[in-house]
PDB file of C-alpha atoms in Angstrom:
ATOM      1  CA  MET M   1       0.083   0.206  -0.177  1.00  0.00           C
ATOM      2  CA  LEU M   2       2.716   2.368   0.759  1.00  0.00           C
ATOM      3  CA  ALA M   3       5.503   0.723  -1.058  1.00  0.00           C
ATOM      4  CA  GLN M   4       7.154   3.089  -3.488  1.00  0.00           C
ATOM      5  CA  PRO M   5       9.035   2.139  -6.435  1.00  0.00           C
ATOM      6  CA  GLY M   6      12.614   0.995  -5.447  1.00  0.00           C
ATOM      7  CA  ALA M   7      11.377   0.317  -2.007  1.00  0.00           C
ATOM      8  CA  LYS M   8      12.262  -3.138  -0.318  1.00  0.00           C
ATOM      9  CA  LEU M   9       9.263  -5.152   1.230  1.00  0.00           C
ATOM     10  CA  TYR M  10      10.307  -7.927   3.371  1.00  0.00           C
ATOM     11  CA  VAL M  11       7.273 -10.396   3.690  1.00  0.00           C
ATOM     12  CA  VAL M  12       8.117 -12.409   7.101  1.00  0.00           C
ATOM     13  CA  GLN M  13       6.944 -15.440   9.021  1.00  0.00           C
ATOM     14  CA  VAL M  14       8.084 -16.044  12.342  1.00  0.00           C
ATOM     15  CA  TYR M  15       7.687 -19.714  13.813  1.00  0.00           C
ATOM     16  CA  ASN M  16       8.794 -21.636  16.753  1.00  0.00           C
ATOM     17  CA  VAL M  17       8.830 -24.970  17.362  1.00  0.00           C
ATOM     18  CA  TYR M  18       8.125 -27.043  20.691  1.00  0.00           C
ATOM     19  CA  THR M  19       8.954 -30.771  20.576  1.00  0.00           C
ATOM     20  CA  LYS M  20       8.665 -33.352  23.650  1.00  0.00           C
ATOM     21  CA  ALA M  21      11.761 -34.854  25.121  1.00  0.00           C
ATOM     22  CA  GLY M  22      13.103 -37.809  23.301  1.00  0.00           C
ATOM     23  CA  THR M  23      11.482 -36.903  19.755  1.00  0.00           C
ATOM     24  CA  MET M  24      13.584 -38.083  17.059  1.00  0.00           C
ATOM     25  CA  ILE M  25      12.394 -36.150  13.995  1.00  0.00           C
ATOM     26  CA  LYS M  26      14.069 -32.708  13.086  1.00  0.00           C
ATOM     27  CA  VAL M  27      11.201 -30.682  12.193  1.00  0.00           C
ATOM     28  CA  ASP M  28      12.987 -27.440  11.842  1.00  0.00           C
ATOM     29  CA  HIS M  29      13.933 -27.343   8.377  1.00  0.00           C
ATOM     30  CA  ILE M  30      10.205 -28.982   7.359  1.00  0.00           C
ATOM     31  CA  ILE M  31       8.449 -25.984   8.988  1.00  0.00           C
ATOM     32  CA  GLU M  32      11.074 -23.388   7.559  1.00  0.00           C
ATOM     33  CA  ARG M  33      10.752 -25.143   3.863  1.00  0.00           C
ATOM     34  CA  GLU M  34       7.162 -24.955   4.157  1.00  0.00           C
ATOM     35  CA  SER M  35       6.611 -21.580   5.438  1.00  0.00           C
ATOM     36  CA  LYS M  36       8.982 -20.218   2.649  1.00  0.00           C
ATOM     37  CA  ALA M  37       6.867 -21.943   0.037  1.00  0.00           C
ATOM     38  CA  PHE M  38       3.664 -20.456   1.702  1.00  0.00           C
ATOM     39  CA  LEU M  39       5.324 -16.834   1.347  1.00  0.00           C
ATOM     40  CA  GLU M  40       6.380 -17.161  -2.000  1.00  0.00           C
ATOM     41  CA  HIS M  41       2.955 -18.490  -3.209  1.00  0.00           C
ATOM     42  CA  HIS M  42       1.286 -15.515  -2.157  1.00  0.00           C
ATOM     43  CA  VAL M  43       4.062 -13.111  -3.341  1.00  0.00           C
ATOM     44  CA  ALA M  44       3.736 -14.693  -6.781  1.00  0.00           C
ATOM     45  CA  GLN M  45       0.025 -13.487  -6.870  1.00  0.00           C
ATOM     46  CA  ILE M  46       0.898  -9.739  -6.253  1.00  0.00           C
ATOM     47  CA  GLU M  47       1.527  -7.101  -8.447  1.00  0.00           C
ATOM     48  CA  HIS M  48       4.613  -5.363  -7.522  1.00  0.00           C
ATOM     49  CA  LYS M  49       6.387  -3.374 -10.249  1.00  0.00           C
ATOM     50  CA  GLY M  50       9.236  -1.234  -9.343  1.00  0.00           C
ATOM     51  CA  VAL M  51       8.976  -2.734  -5.699  1.00  0.00           C
ATOM     52  CA  GLU M  52      11.694  -5.532  -4.533  1.00  0.00           C
ATOM     53  CA  ILE M  53       9.910  -8.341  -2.251  1.00  0.00           C
ATOM     54  CA  VAL M  54      12.107 -10.620  -0.372  1.00  0.00           C
ATOM     55  CA  THR M  55      10.407 -13.360   1.766  1.00  0.00           C
ATOM     56  CA  LYS M  56      12.153 -14.474   5.184  1.00  0.00           C
ATOM     57  CA  THR M  57      11.163 -17.082   7.636  1.00  0.00           C
ATOM     58  CA  PHE M  58      12.802 -17.049  11.308  1.00  0.00           C
ATOM     59  CA  LYS M  59      12.803 -19.306  14.226  1.00  0.00           C
ATOM     60  CA  GLY M  60      12.409 -17.637  17.340  1.00  0.00           C
ATOM     61  CA  LYS M  61       9.766 -15.852  19.917  1.00  0.00           C
ATOM     62  CA  LEU M  62       7.765 -13.477  17.842  1.00  0.00           C
ATOM     63  CA  VAL M  63       8.201 -10.051  19.382  1.00  0.00           C
ATOM     64  CA  ASN M  64      12.083 -10.573  20.117  1.00  0.00           C
ATOM     65  CA  THR M  65      12.664 -11.832  16.370  1.00  0.00           C
ATOM     66  CA  ILE M  66      10.642  -9.156  14.813  1.00  0.00           C
ATOM     67  CA  ASP M  67      12.823  -6.614  16.746  1.00  0.00           C
ATOM     68  CA  LEU M  68      16.001  -8.130  15.511  1.00  0.00           C
ATOM     69  CA  VAL M  69      14.612  -8.327  11.857  1.00  0.00           C
ATOM     70  CA  CYS M  70      13.826  -4.577  12.176  1.00  0.00           C
ATOM     71  CA  LYS M  71      17.300  -3.565  13.352  1.00  0.00           C
ATOM     72  CA  ALA M  72      19.168  -6.025  10.927  1.00  0.00           C
ATOM     73  CA  PHE M  73      17.137  -4.792   7.792  1.00  0.00           C
ATOM     74  CA  ASP M  74      16.856  -1.128   8.868  1.00  0.00           C
ATOM     75  CA  ILE M  75      13.078  -1.222   8.508  1.00  0.00           C
ATOM     76  CA  ASP M  76      10.766   1.924   8.415  1.00  0.00           C
ATOM     77  CA  LEU M  77       7.417   0.392   8.942  1.00  0.00           C
ATOM     78  CA  ILE M  78       5.533  -2.873   9.873  1.00  0.00           C
ATOM     79  CA  ILE M  79       2.540  -3.427   7.921  1.00  0.00           C
ATOM     80  CA  LEU M  80       0.175  -6.398   9.616  1.00  0.00           C
ATOM     81  CA  GLU M  81      -3.332  -7.299   9.541  1.00  0.00           C
ATOM     82  CA  PRO M  82      -5.519  -6.999  12.782  1.00  0.00           C
ATOM     83  CA  ARG M  83      -5.904 -10.484  13.473  1.00  0.00           C
ATOM     84  CA  THR M  84      -2.917 -13.079  12.247  1.00  0.00           C
ATOM     85  CA  ASN M  85      -4.258 -16.110  13.869  1.00  0.00           C
ATOM     86  CA  SER M  86      -7.470 -15.191  15.614  1.00  0.00           C
ATOM     87  CA  ILE M  87     -10.918 -16.719  13.955  1.00  0.00           C
ATOM     88  CA  LYS M  88     -13.296 -15.076  16.449  1.00  0.00           C
ATOM     89  CA  ASP M  89     -15.449 -12.564  14.230  1.00  0.00           C
ATOM     90  CA  GLU M  90     -15.856 -10.196  17.112  1.00  0.00           C
ATOM     91  CA  VAL M  91     -12.149  -9.837  17.276  1.00  0.00           C
ATOM     92  CA  TYR M  92     -10.543  -6.372  15.869  1.00  0.00           C
ATOM     93  CA  LEU M  93      -6.690  -6.799  17.095  1.00  0.00           C
ATOM     94  CA  GLY M  94      -5.936 -10.193  17.882  1.00  0.00           C
ATOM     95  CA  LYS M  95      -3.167 -11.061  20.681  1.00  0.00           C
ATOM     96  CA  THR M  96      -0.300 -11.891  18.169  1.00  0.00           C
ATOM     97  CA  SER M  97      -1.138  -8.300  16.262  1.00  0.00           C
ATOM     98  CA  GLY M  98      -1.599  -6.566  19.456  1.00  0.00           C
ATOM     99  CA  LYS M  99       1.809  -7.636  21.137  1.00  0.00           C
ATOM    100  CA  ILE M 100       3.636  -6.712  17.799  1.00  0.00           C
ATOM    101  CA  ILE M 101       2.041  -3.181  18.049  1.00  0.00           C
ATOM    102  CA  LYS M 102       2.303  -2.664  22.064  1.00  0.00           C
ATOM    103  CA  GLN M 103       5.893  -4.030  22.249  1.00  0.00           C
ATOM    104  CA  THR M 104       7.784  -2.762  19.227  1.00  0.00           C
ATOM    105  CA  ASN M 105       9.118   0.813  18.715  1.00  0.00           C
ATOM    106  CA  ILE M 106       8.712   0.731  14.730  1.00  0.00           C
ATOM    107  CA  PRO M 107       5.889   2.523  13.171  1.00  0.00           C
ATOM    108  CA  ALA M 108       3.176   0.197  12.280  1.00  0.00           C
ATOM    109  CA  LEU M 109       0.119   0.241   9.920  1.00  0.00           C
ATOM    110  CA  ILE M 110      -2.825  -1.878  10.728  1.00  0.00           C
ATOM    111  CA  ILE M 111      -5.011  -2.986   7.535  1.00  0.00           C
ATOM    112  CA  PRO M 112      -8.519  -3.937   8.179  1.00  0.00           C
ATOM    113  CA  GLU M 113      -9.604  -7.290   6.935  1.00  0.00           C
ATOM    114  CA  GLY M 114     -11.194  -7.011   3.658  1.00  0.00           C
ATOM    115  CA  TYR M 115     -10.005  -3.740   3.059  1.00  0.00           C
ATOM    116  CA  VAL M 116     -10.098  -2.442  -0.595  1.00  0.00           C
ATOM    117  CA  PHE M 117      -7.217   0.072  -1.321  1.00  0.00           C
ATOM    118  CA  LYS M 118      -8.136   3.750  -2.210  1.00  0.00           C
ATOM    119  CA  PRO M 119      -6.139   6.692  -1.977  1.00  0.00           C
ATOM    120  CA  ILE M 120      -5.114   8.045   1.308  1.00  0.00           C
ATOM    121  CA  SER M 121      -6.912  11.724   0.609  1.00  0.00           C
ATOM    122  CA  SER M 122      -7.822  12.370   4.323  1.00  0.00           C
ATOM    123  CA  ILE M 123      -6.006  11.402   7.573  1.00  0.00           C
ATOM    124  CA  LEU M 124      -7.164  12.232  11.222  1.00  0.00           C
ATOM    125  CA  LEU M 125      -4.427  12.542  13.619  1.00  0.00           C
ATOM    126  CA  ALA M 126      -5.192  12.204  17.167  1.00  0.00           C
ATOM    127  CA  LEU M 127      -2.875  13.392  20.008  1.00  0.00           C
ATOM    128  CA  LYS M 128      -3.364  14.276  23.557  1.00  0.00           C
ATOM    129  CA  SER M 129      -0.029  16.137  23.507  1.00  0.00           C
ATOM    130  CA  ALA M 130       1.578  17.825  20.404  1.00  0.00           C
ATOM    131  CA  ILE M 131       4.994  17.864  22.070  1.00  0.00           C
ATOM    132  CA  ILE M 132       7.226  16.593  19.543  1.00  0.00           C
ATOM    133  CA  LYS M 133      11.174  15.991  20.632  1.00  0.00           C
ATOM    134  CA  LYS M 134      12.157  13.026  18.606  1.00  0.00           C
ATOM    135  CA  LYS M 135      13.148  14.325  15.082  1.00  0.00           C
ATOM    136  CA  GLU M 136      12.115  11.317  13.040  1.00  0.00           C
ATOM    137  CA  ALA M 137       8.601  10.836  15.037  1.00  0.00           C
ATOM    138  CA  LEU M 138       6.541  12.281  12.041  1.00  0.00           C
ATOM    139  CA  THR M 139       8.355  10.776   9.024  1.00  0.00           C
ATOM    140  CA  THR M 140       6.239   8.017   8.110  1.00  0.00           C
ATOM    141  CA  LEU M 141       3.020  10.330   8.455  1.00  0.00           C
ATOM    142  CA  LYS M 142       4.880  12.931   6.263  1.00  0.00           C
ATOM    143  CA  THR M 143       5.856  10.079   3.949  1.00  0.00           C
ATOM    144  CA  VAL M 144       2.208   9.275   3.531  1.00  0.00           C
ATOM    145  CA  LYS M 145       0.989  12.748   3.386  1.00  0.00           C
ATOM    146  CA  ASP M 146       3.423  13.459   0.375  1.00  0.00           C
ATOM    147  CA  ASP M 147       2.795  10.185  -1.447  1.00  0.00           C
ATOM    148  CA  PHE M 148      -1.142  11.169  -1.644  1.00  0.00           C
ATOM    149  CA  ASN M 149      -1.341  14.723  -1.360  1.00  0.00           C
ATOM    150  CA  SER M 150      -3.339  13.975   1.720  1.00  0.00           C
ATOM    151  CA  VAL M 151      -5.142  16.619   3.923  1.00  0.00           C
ATOM    152  CA  VAL M 152      -4.280  16.057   7.639  1.00  0.00           C
ATOM    153  CA  ASN M 153      -6.318  17.100  10.512  1.00  0.00           C
ATOM    154  CA  LEU M 154      -5.227  17.428  13.937  1.00  0.00           C
ATOM    155  CA  LEU M 155      -7.378  16.416  16.801  1.00  0.00           C
ATOM    156  CA  LEU M 156      -5.982  17.418  20.100  1.00  0.00           C
ATOM    157  CA  VAL M 157      -7.468  15.747  22.988  1.00  0.00           C
ATOM    158  CA  LYS M 158      -7.602  17.018  26.477  1.00  0.00           C
ATOM    159  CA  THR M 159      -7.600  14.211  29.055  1.00  0.00           C
ATOM    160  CA  PRO M 160      -7.328  13.949  32.910  1.00  0.00           C
ATOM    161  CA  PHE M 161      -3.362  13.591  32.013  1.00  0.00           C
ATOM    162  CA  TYR M 162      -3.170  16.972  30.304  1.00  0.00           C
ATOM    163  CA  ASN M 163      -0.094  19.151  31.011  1.00  0.00           C
ATOM    164  CA  GLU M 164       0.440  22.711  30.461  1.00  0.00           C
ATOM    165  CA  GLY M 165       1.969  23.223  26.705  1.00  0.00           C
ATOM    166  CA  ASP M 166       0.594  20.038  25.661  1.00  0.00           C
ATOM    167  CA  PHE M 167      -1.484  21.737  22.884  1.00  0.00           C
ATOM    168  CA  ASP M 168       1.551  23.814  21.919  1.00  0.00           C
ATOM    169  CA  VAL M 169       1.755  22.964  18.068  1.00  0.00           C
ATOM    170  CA  THR M 170       5.349  22.839  16.799  1.00  0.00           C
ATOM    171  CA  ILE M 171       6.129  24.583  13.571  1.00  0.00           C
ATOM    172  CA  GLU M 172       7.071  21.097  12.242  1.00  0.00           C
ATOM    173  CA  LEU M 173       3.571  19.817  13.008  1.00  0.00           C
ATOM    174  CA  LYS M 174       1.984  22.734  11.591  1.00  0.00           C
ATOM    175  CA  ASN M 175       3.463  22.217   8.429  1.00  0.00           C
ATOM    176  CA  ILE M 176       1.987  19.049   8.279  1.00  0.00           C
ATOM    177  CA  VAL M 177      -1.597  19.639   9.235  1.00  0.00           C
ATOM    178  CA  THR M 178      -4.517  21.689   7.568  1.00  0.00           C
ATOM    179  CA  SER M 179      -6.989  22.078  10.440  1.00  0.00           C
ATOM    180  CA  ILE M 180      -6.580  21.900  14.323  1.00  0.00           C
ATOM    181  CA  THR M 181      -9.536  20.785  16.456  1.00  0.00           C
ATOM    182  CA  LYS M 182      -9.438  20.441  20.385  1.00  0.00           C
ATOM    183  CA  SER M 183     -11.689  18.413  22.294  1.00  0.00           C
ATOM    184  CA  GLU M 184     -11.855  17.353  26.093  1.00  0.00           C
ATOM    185  CA  ASN M 185     -12.542  13.485  26.476  1.00  0.00           C
ATOM    186  CA  PRO M 186     -11.425  10.907  29.169  1.00  0.00           C
ATOM    187  CA  THR M 187      -9.294   9.297  26.698  1.00  0.00           C
ATOM    188  CA  THR M 188      -7.971  10.092  23.119  1.00  0.00           C
ATOM    189  CA  TYR M 189      -9.808   7.139  21.925  1.00  0.00           C
ATOM    190  CA  GLN M 190     -13.169   8.597  23.016  1.00  0.00           C
ATOM    191  CA  GLY M 191     -11.975  11.994  21.469  1.00  0.00           C
ATOM    192  CA  VAL M 192     -11.621  10.200  18.259  1.00  0.00           C
ATOM    193  CA  LEU M 193     -15.015   8.241  18.420  1.00  0.00           C
ATOM    194  CA  GLU M 194     -16.848  11.688  19.141  1.00  0.00           C
ATOM    195  CA  HIS M 195     -15.008  13.704  16.279  1.00  0.00           C
ATOM    196  CA  TYR M 196     -13.908  11.349  13.718  1.00  0.00           C
ATOM    197  CA  LYS M 197     -17.266  11.464  11.233  1.00  0.00           C
ATOM    198  CA  THR M 198     -16.713  15.204  10.796  1.00  0.00           C
ATOM    199  CA  THR M 199     -13.578  14.545   8.632  1.00  0.00           C
ATOM    200  CA  ASN M 200     -14.461  11.020   7.576  1.00  0.00           C
ATOM    201  CA  PRO M 201     -10.934  10.203   7.012  1.00  0.00           C
ATOM    202  CA  ASP M 202      -9.298   7.404   5.009  1.00  0.00           C
ATOM    203  CA  MET M 203      -6.779   6.790   7.519  1.00  0.00           C
ATOM    204  CA  LEU M 204      -6.461   7.366  11.441  1.00  0.00           C
ATOM    205  CA  CYS M 205      -2.878   8.272  12.735  1.00  0.00           C
ATOM    206  CA  VAL M 206      -2.157   7.787  16.543  1.00  0.00           C
ATOM    207  CA  VAL M 207       0.955   7.389  18.795  1.00  0.00           C
ATOM    208  CA  ARG M 208       2.066   4.729  20.830  1.00  0.00           C
ATOM    209  CA  ARG M 209       2.393   5.714  24.551  1.00  0.00           C
ATOM    210  CA  ARG M 210       1.840   3.898  27.766  1.00  0.00           C
ATOM    211  CA  ARG M 211      -1.383   5.998  28.353  1.00  0.00           C
ATOM    212  CA  GLY M 212      -2.019   6.667  24.627  1.00  0.00           C
ATOM    213  CA  PHE M 213      -4.950   5.881  22.360  1.00  0.00           C
ATOM    214  CA  PHE M 214      -5.049   2.180  22.811  1.00  0.00           C
ATOM    215  CA  GLY M 215      -3.818   2.078  26.520  1.00  0.00           C
ATOM    216  CA  LYS M 216      -7.131   0.654  28.112  1.00  0.00           C
ATOM    217  CA  LEU M 217      -7.651  -1.501  25.054  1.00  0.00           C
ATOM    218  CA  TRP M 218      -4.532  -3.105  24.767  1.00  0.00           C
ATOM    219  CA  GLU M 219      -4.051  -4.015  28.477  1.00  0.00           C
ATOM    220  CA  LYS M 220      -4.545  -7.594  27.515  1.00  0.00           C
ATOM    221  CA  ASN M 221      -3.288  -7.210  23.896  1.00  0.00           C
ATOM    222  CA  VAL M 222      -6.525  -8.064  22.418  1.00  0.00           C
ATOM    223  CA  VAL M 223      -8.840  -5.413  21.039  1.00  0.00           C
ATOM    224  CA  LEU M 224     -12.580  -6.488  20.610  1.00  0.00           C
ATOM    225  CA  LYS M 225     -14.805  -4.889  17.704  1.00  0.00           C
ATOM    226  CA  LYS M 226     -17.708  -3.808  20.015  1.00  0.00           C
ATOM    227  CA  ASP M 227     -14.685  -1.613  21.784  1.00  0.00           C
ATOM    228  CA  PHE M 228     -13.253  -0.339  18.704  1.00  0.00           C
ATOM    229  CA  HIS M 229     -16.011   1.052  16.222  1.00  0.00           C
ATOM    230  CA  ILE M 230     -13.748   2.775  13.616  1.00  0.00           C
ATOM    231  CA  SER M 231     -12.335  -0.643  12.334  1.00  0.00           C
ATOM    232  CA  GLN M 232     -13.081  -0.013   8.780  1.00  0.00           C
ATOM    233  CA  PHE M 233     -10.058   2.103   7.745  1.00  0.00           C
ATOM    234  CA  PRO M 234      -6.271   1.557   8.223  1.00  0.00           C
ATOM    235  CA  VAL M 235      -4.683   2.845  11.419  1.00  0.00           C
ATOM    236  CA  LEU M 236      -1.068   4.163  11.283  1.00  0.00           C
ATOM    237  CA  VAL M 237       0.621   3.699  14.857  1.00  0.00           C
ATOM    238  CA  LEU M 238       3.652   6.050  15.205  1.00  0.00           C
ATOM    239  CA  SER M 239       6.556   5.220  17.711  1.00  0.00           C
ATOM    240  CA  GLY M 240       6.403   8.116  20.584  1.00  0.00           C
ATOM    241  CA  LEU M 241       6.887  11.648  19.875  1.00  0.00           C
ATOM    242  CA  LYS M 242       8.867  12.537  23.063  1.00  0.00           C
TER     243      LYS M 242
END
């Protein structure tokens, strides 16, 4: 979706093997071979002109392995589906995807199931604090905006954790956004629920924080659809701004 000509896309599958003591057969190479074939079969069905796609399989614990892969290949963005292995229709964000979002520091893009690509014309950026200390924090958002010539609408939500200066918008952020709306709600998430229909965004952009957008929703690494009423469009999760 965000891959540009000249980009490199890694399609990765992480597996782990638990065998009983005394088991004679070595299954690692079998799983690795089948995983690789599975990935290559799906990649072969994708139109990826100008984009290099590399398939990789790794053995290890999911989050730790993904962290190592991101560092080794200098990954800019993780793209994932909400439910990697949950078959429950009521689940929006499954345990595996939830762990990846919550425990990694790479920007991530959640693509909803059944999503049909369309240009990202409008983006809703929801923040409880506009303080930006990390230079590269907005890089991914700026890339999307520039690629699609998107309009970025900033929603500043005053929560009980508000501190003086949280709504002071930096020059860098002002140069990205088209409009600024302020709201007062118990959480950033509730602020989004109240205001997102006003801008009708093609993408929601939030920030990964301990008490951020998904703070309550992700306590157990799973987000239910009944708790997340805006699951029809992609969600870009940025790493911390501070």
